[in-house]
mmCIF file of C-alpha atoms in Angstrom:
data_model
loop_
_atom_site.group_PDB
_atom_site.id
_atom_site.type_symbol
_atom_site.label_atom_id
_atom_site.label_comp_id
_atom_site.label_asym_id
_atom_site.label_seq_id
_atom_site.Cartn_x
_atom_site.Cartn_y
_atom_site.Cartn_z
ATOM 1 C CA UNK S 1 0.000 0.000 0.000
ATOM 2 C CA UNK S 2 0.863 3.758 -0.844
ATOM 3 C CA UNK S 3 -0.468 5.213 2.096
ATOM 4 C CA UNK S 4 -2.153 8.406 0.606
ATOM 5 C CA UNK S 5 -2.485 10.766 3.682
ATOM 6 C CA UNK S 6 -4.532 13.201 1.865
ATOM 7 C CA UNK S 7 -7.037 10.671 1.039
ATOM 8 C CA UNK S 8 -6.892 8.962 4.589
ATOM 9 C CA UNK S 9 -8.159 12.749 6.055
ATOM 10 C CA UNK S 10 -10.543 12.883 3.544
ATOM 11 C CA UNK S 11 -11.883 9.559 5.112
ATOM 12 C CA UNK S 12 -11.381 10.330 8.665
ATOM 13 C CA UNK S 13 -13.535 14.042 7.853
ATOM 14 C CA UNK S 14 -16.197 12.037 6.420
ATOM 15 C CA UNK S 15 -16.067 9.408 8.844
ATOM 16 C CA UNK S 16 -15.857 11.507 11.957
ATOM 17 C CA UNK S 17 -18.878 13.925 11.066
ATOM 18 C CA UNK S 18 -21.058 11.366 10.257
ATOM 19 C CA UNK S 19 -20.516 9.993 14.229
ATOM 20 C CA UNK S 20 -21.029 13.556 15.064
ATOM 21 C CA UNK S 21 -24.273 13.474 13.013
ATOM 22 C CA UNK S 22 -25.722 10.268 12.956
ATOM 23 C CA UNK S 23 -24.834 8.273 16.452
ATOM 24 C CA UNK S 24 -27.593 8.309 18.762
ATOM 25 C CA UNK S 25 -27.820 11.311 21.281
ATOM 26 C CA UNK S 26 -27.693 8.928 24.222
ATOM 27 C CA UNK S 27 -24.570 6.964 23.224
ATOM 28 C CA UNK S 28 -22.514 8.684 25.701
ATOM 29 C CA UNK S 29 -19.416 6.603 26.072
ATOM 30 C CA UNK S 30 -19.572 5.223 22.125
ATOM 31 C CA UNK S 31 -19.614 8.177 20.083
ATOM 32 C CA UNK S 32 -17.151 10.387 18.864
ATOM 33 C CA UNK S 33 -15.302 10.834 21.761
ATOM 34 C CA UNK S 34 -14.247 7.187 22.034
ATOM 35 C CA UNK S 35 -13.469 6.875 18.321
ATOM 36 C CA UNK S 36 -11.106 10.014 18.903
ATOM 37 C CA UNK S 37 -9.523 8.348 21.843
ATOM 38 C CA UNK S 38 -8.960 5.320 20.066
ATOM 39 C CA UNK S 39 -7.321 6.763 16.954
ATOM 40 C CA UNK S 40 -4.851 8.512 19.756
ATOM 41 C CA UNK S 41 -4.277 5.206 21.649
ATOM 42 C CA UNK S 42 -3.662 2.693 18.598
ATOM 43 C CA UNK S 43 -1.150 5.592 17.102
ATOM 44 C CA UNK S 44 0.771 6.026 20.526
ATOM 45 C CA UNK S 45 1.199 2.177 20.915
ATOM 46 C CA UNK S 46 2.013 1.861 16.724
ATOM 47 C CA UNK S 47 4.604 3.969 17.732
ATOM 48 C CA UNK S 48 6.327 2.670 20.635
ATOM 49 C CA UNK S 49 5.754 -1.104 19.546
ATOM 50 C CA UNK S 50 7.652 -0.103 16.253
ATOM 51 C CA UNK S 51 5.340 -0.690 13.977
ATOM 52 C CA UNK S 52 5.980 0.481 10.262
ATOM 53 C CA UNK S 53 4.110 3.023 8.070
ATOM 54 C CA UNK S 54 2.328 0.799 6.017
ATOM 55 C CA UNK S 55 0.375 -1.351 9.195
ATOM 56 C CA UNK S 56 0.456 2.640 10.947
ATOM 57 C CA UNK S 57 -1.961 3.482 8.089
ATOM 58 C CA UNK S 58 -4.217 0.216 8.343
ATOM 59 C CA UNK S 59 -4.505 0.332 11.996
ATOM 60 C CA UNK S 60 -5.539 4.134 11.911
ATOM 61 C CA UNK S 61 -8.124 3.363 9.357
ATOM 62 C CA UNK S 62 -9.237 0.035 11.406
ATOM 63 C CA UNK S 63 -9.321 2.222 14.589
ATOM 64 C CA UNK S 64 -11.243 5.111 12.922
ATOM 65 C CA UNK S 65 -14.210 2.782 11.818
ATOM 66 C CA UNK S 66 -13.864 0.374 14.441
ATOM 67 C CA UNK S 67 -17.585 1.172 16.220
ATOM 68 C CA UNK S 68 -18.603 2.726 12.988
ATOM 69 C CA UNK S 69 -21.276 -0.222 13.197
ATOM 70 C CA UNK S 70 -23.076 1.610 16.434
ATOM 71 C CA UNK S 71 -24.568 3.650 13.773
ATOM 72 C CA UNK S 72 -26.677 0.324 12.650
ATOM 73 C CA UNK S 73 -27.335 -0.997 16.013
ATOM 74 C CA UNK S 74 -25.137 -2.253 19.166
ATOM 75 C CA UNK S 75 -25.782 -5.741 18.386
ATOM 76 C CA UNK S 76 -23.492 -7.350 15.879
ATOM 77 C CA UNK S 77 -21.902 -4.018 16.016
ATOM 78 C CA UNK S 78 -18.441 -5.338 14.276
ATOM 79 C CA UNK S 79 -19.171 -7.044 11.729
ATOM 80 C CA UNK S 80 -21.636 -3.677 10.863
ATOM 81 C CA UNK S 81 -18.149 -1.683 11.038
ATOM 82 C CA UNK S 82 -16.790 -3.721 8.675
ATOM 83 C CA UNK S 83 -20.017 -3.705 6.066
ATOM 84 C CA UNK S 84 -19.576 0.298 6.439
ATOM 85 C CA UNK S 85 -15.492 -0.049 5.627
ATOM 86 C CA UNK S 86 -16.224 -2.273 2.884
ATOM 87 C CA UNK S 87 -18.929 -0.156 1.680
ATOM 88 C CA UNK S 88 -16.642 3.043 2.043
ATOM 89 C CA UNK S 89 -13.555 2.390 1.543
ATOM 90 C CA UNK S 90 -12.809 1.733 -1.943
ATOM 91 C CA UNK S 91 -14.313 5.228 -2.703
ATOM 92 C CA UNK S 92 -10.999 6.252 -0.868
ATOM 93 C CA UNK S 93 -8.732 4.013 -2.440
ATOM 94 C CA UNK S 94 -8.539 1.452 -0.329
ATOM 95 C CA UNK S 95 -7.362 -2.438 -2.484
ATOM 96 C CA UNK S 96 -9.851 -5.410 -1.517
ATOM 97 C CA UNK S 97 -6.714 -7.189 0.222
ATOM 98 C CA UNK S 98 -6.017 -3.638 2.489
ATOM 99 C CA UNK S 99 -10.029 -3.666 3.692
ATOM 100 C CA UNK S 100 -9.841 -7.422 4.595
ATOM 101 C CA UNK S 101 -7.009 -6.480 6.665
ATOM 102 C CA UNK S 102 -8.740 -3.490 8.221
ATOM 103 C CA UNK S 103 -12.089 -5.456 8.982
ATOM 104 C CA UNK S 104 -10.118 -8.118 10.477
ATOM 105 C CA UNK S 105 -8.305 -5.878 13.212
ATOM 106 C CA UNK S 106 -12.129 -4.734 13.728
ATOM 107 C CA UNK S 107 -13.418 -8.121 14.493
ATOM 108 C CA UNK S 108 -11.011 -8.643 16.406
ATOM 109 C CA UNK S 109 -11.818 -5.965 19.243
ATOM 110 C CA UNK S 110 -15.286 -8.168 19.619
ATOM 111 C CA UNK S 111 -15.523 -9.201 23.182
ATOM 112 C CA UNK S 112 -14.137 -11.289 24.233
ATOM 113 C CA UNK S 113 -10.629 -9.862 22.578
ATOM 114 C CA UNK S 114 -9.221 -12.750 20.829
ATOM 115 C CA UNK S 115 -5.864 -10.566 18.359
ATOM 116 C CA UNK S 116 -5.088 -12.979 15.978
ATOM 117 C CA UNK S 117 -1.962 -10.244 14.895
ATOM 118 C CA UNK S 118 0.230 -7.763 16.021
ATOM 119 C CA UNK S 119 -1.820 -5.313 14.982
ATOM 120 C CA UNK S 120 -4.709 -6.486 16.067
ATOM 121 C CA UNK S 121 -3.595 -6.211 19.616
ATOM 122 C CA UNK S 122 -2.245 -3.154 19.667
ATOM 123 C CA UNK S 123 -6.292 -2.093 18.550
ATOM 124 C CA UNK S 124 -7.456 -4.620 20.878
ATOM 125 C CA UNK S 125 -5.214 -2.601 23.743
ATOM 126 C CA UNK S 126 -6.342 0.716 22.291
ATOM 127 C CA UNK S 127 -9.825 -0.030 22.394
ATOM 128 C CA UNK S 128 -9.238 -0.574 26.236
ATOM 129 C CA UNK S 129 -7.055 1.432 27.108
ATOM 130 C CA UNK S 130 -9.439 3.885 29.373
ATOM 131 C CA UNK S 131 -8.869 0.894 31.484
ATOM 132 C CA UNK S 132 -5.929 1.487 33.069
ATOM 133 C CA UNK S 133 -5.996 5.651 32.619
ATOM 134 C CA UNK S 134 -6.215 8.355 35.022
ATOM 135 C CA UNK S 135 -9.671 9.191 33.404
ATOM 136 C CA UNK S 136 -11.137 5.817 33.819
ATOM 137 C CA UNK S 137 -13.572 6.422 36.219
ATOM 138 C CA UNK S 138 -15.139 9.493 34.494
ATOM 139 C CA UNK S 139 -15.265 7.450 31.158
ATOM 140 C CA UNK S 140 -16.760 4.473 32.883
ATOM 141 C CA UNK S 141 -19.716 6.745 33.818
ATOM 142 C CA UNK S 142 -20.365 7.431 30.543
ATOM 143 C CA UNK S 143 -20.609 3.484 29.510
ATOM 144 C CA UNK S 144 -22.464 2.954 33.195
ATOM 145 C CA UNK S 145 -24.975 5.764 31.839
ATOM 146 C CA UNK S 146 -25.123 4.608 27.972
ATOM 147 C CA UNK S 147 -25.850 1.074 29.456
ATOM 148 C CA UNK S 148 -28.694 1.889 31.738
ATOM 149 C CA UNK S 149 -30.256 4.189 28.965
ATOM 150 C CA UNK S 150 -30.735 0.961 27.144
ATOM 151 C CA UNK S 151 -31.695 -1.790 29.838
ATOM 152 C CA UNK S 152 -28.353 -3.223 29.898
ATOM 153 C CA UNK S 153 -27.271 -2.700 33.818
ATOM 154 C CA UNK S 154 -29.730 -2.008 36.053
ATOM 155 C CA UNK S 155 -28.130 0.120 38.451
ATOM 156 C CA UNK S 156 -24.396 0.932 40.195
ATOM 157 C CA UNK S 157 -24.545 -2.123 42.726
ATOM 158 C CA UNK S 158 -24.884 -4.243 39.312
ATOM 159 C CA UNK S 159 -22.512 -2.177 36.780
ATOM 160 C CA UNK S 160 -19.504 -2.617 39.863
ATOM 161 C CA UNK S 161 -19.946 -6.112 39.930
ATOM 162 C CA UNK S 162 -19.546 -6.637 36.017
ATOM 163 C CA UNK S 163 -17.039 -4.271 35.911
ATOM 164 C CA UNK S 164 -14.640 -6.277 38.801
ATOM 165 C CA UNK S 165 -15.499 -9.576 36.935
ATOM 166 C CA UNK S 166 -14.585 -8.329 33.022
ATOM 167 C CA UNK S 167 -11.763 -6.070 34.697
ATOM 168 C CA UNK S 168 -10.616 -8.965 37.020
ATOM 169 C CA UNK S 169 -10.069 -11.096 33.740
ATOM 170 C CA UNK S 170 -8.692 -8.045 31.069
ATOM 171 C CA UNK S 171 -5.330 -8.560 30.553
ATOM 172 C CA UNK S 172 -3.355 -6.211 27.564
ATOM 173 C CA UNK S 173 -2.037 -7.768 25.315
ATOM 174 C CA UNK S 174 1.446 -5.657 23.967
ATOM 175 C CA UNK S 175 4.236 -5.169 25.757
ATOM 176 C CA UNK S 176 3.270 -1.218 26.291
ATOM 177 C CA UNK S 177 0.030 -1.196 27.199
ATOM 178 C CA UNK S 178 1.690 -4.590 29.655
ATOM 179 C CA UNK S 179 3.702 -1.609 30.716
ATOM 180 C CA UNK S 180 1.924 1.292 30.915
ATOM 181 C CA UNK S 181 -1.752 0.145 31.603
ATOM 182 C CA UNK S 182 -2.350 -2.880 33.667
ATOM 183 C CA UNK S 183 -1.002 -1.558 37.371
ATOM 184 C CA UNK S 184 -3.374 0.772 37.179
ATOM 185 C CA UNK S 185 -6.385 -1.494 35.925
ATOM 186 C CA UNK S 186 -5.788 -3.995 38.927
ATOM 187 C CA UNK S 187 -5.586 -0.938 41.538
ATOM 188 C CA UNK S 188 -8.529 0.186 40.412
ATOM 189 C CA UNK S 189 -10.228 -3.404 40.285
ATOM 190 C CA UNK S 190 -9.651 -3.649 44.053
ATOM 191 C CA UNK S 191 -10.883 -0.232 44.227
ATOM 192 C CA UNK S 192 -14.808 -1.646 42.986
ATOM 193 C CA UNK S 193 -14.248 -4.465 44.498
ATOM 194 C CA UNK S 194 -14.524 -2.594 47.490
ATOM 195 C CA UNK S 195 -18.007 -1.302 46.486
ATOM 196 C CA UNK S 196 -19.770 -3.964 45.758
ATOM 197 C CA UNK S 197 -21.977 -4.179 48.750
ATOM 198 C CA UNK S 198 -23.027 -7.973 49.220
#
């Protein structure tokens, strides 16, 4: 692949505004936001897990569209991502062989995480990255809040109990996220673990 920058902003404008535009208003932790943070995680671990242009430019475009599919529904929402990349993507010169790469990083963030790549861990890790971040507990709020809004967690008591047992059994899977991300995800496990009332 020639990476074409020029065309890969193109994509990200398009792609970006239609999250801003189209995403339902009470999607508060999968929206825009997340997408954003996403692109910024994937590129900082790319980066320090020395990965080269060429994958740089699939992951970015795997992480951009990666919960593109919320715009269809949450269920099945990865396999949706990838019927919007396959849909879009040759528009911005994307070959067949570079969005069957891209759709499989995407799959690959379907929980529960299973990176059959490289690659695909480093989006796995980026994907949950929040985890182990100062601003975890202010972006689990949002998902906490987005869940309730549709029925999926009933109330705190529940969401802390489902948050210690995925948490309790997330491990990263690069070296840098290893590093830089999983002390902080098992403090903060014992942390709700010391919430959960009963």
């Amino acid at each position: 692949m020639l990476f074409d920058l020029r065309q890969f902003e193109q994509l990200k404008v398009f792609i970006l505004n239609k999250l801003r535009d189209e995403l339902p208003g009470h999607l508060t932790y999968h929206n825009i936001d997340h997408t954003e943070d996403v692109m910024r995680a994937a590129a900082m671990l790319a980066a320090r897990e020395g990965v080269d242009e060429n994958d740089k430019a699939l992951l970015a475009a795997a992480a951009l569209l990666h919960d593109t599919g919320f715009l269809v529904g949450r269920d099945n929402h990865e396999e949706a991502s990838c019927n919007i990349a396959r849909y879009y993507l040759p528009g911005y010169g994307y070959a067949p062989e570079e969005i069957e790469a891209i759709c499989s990083l995407i799959i690959a963030t379907q929980l529960p995480q299973s990176p059959g790549s490289h690659l695909a861990a480093i989006l796995c890790d980026a994907d949950l990255d929040y985890l182990g971040r100062e601003d975890f507990f202010m972006l689990s709020e949002r998902l906490f809040t987005e869940l309730k809004t549709e029925g999926l967690v009933q109330n705190e008591e529940q969401w802390n109990r489902q948050q210690a047992d995925f948490m309790g059994g997330h491990s990263y899977f690069t070296k840098t996220a290893i590093n830089l991300r999983q002390p902080l995800q098992e403090q903060y496990v014992e942390g709700i673990k010391l919430r959960i009332t009963a």
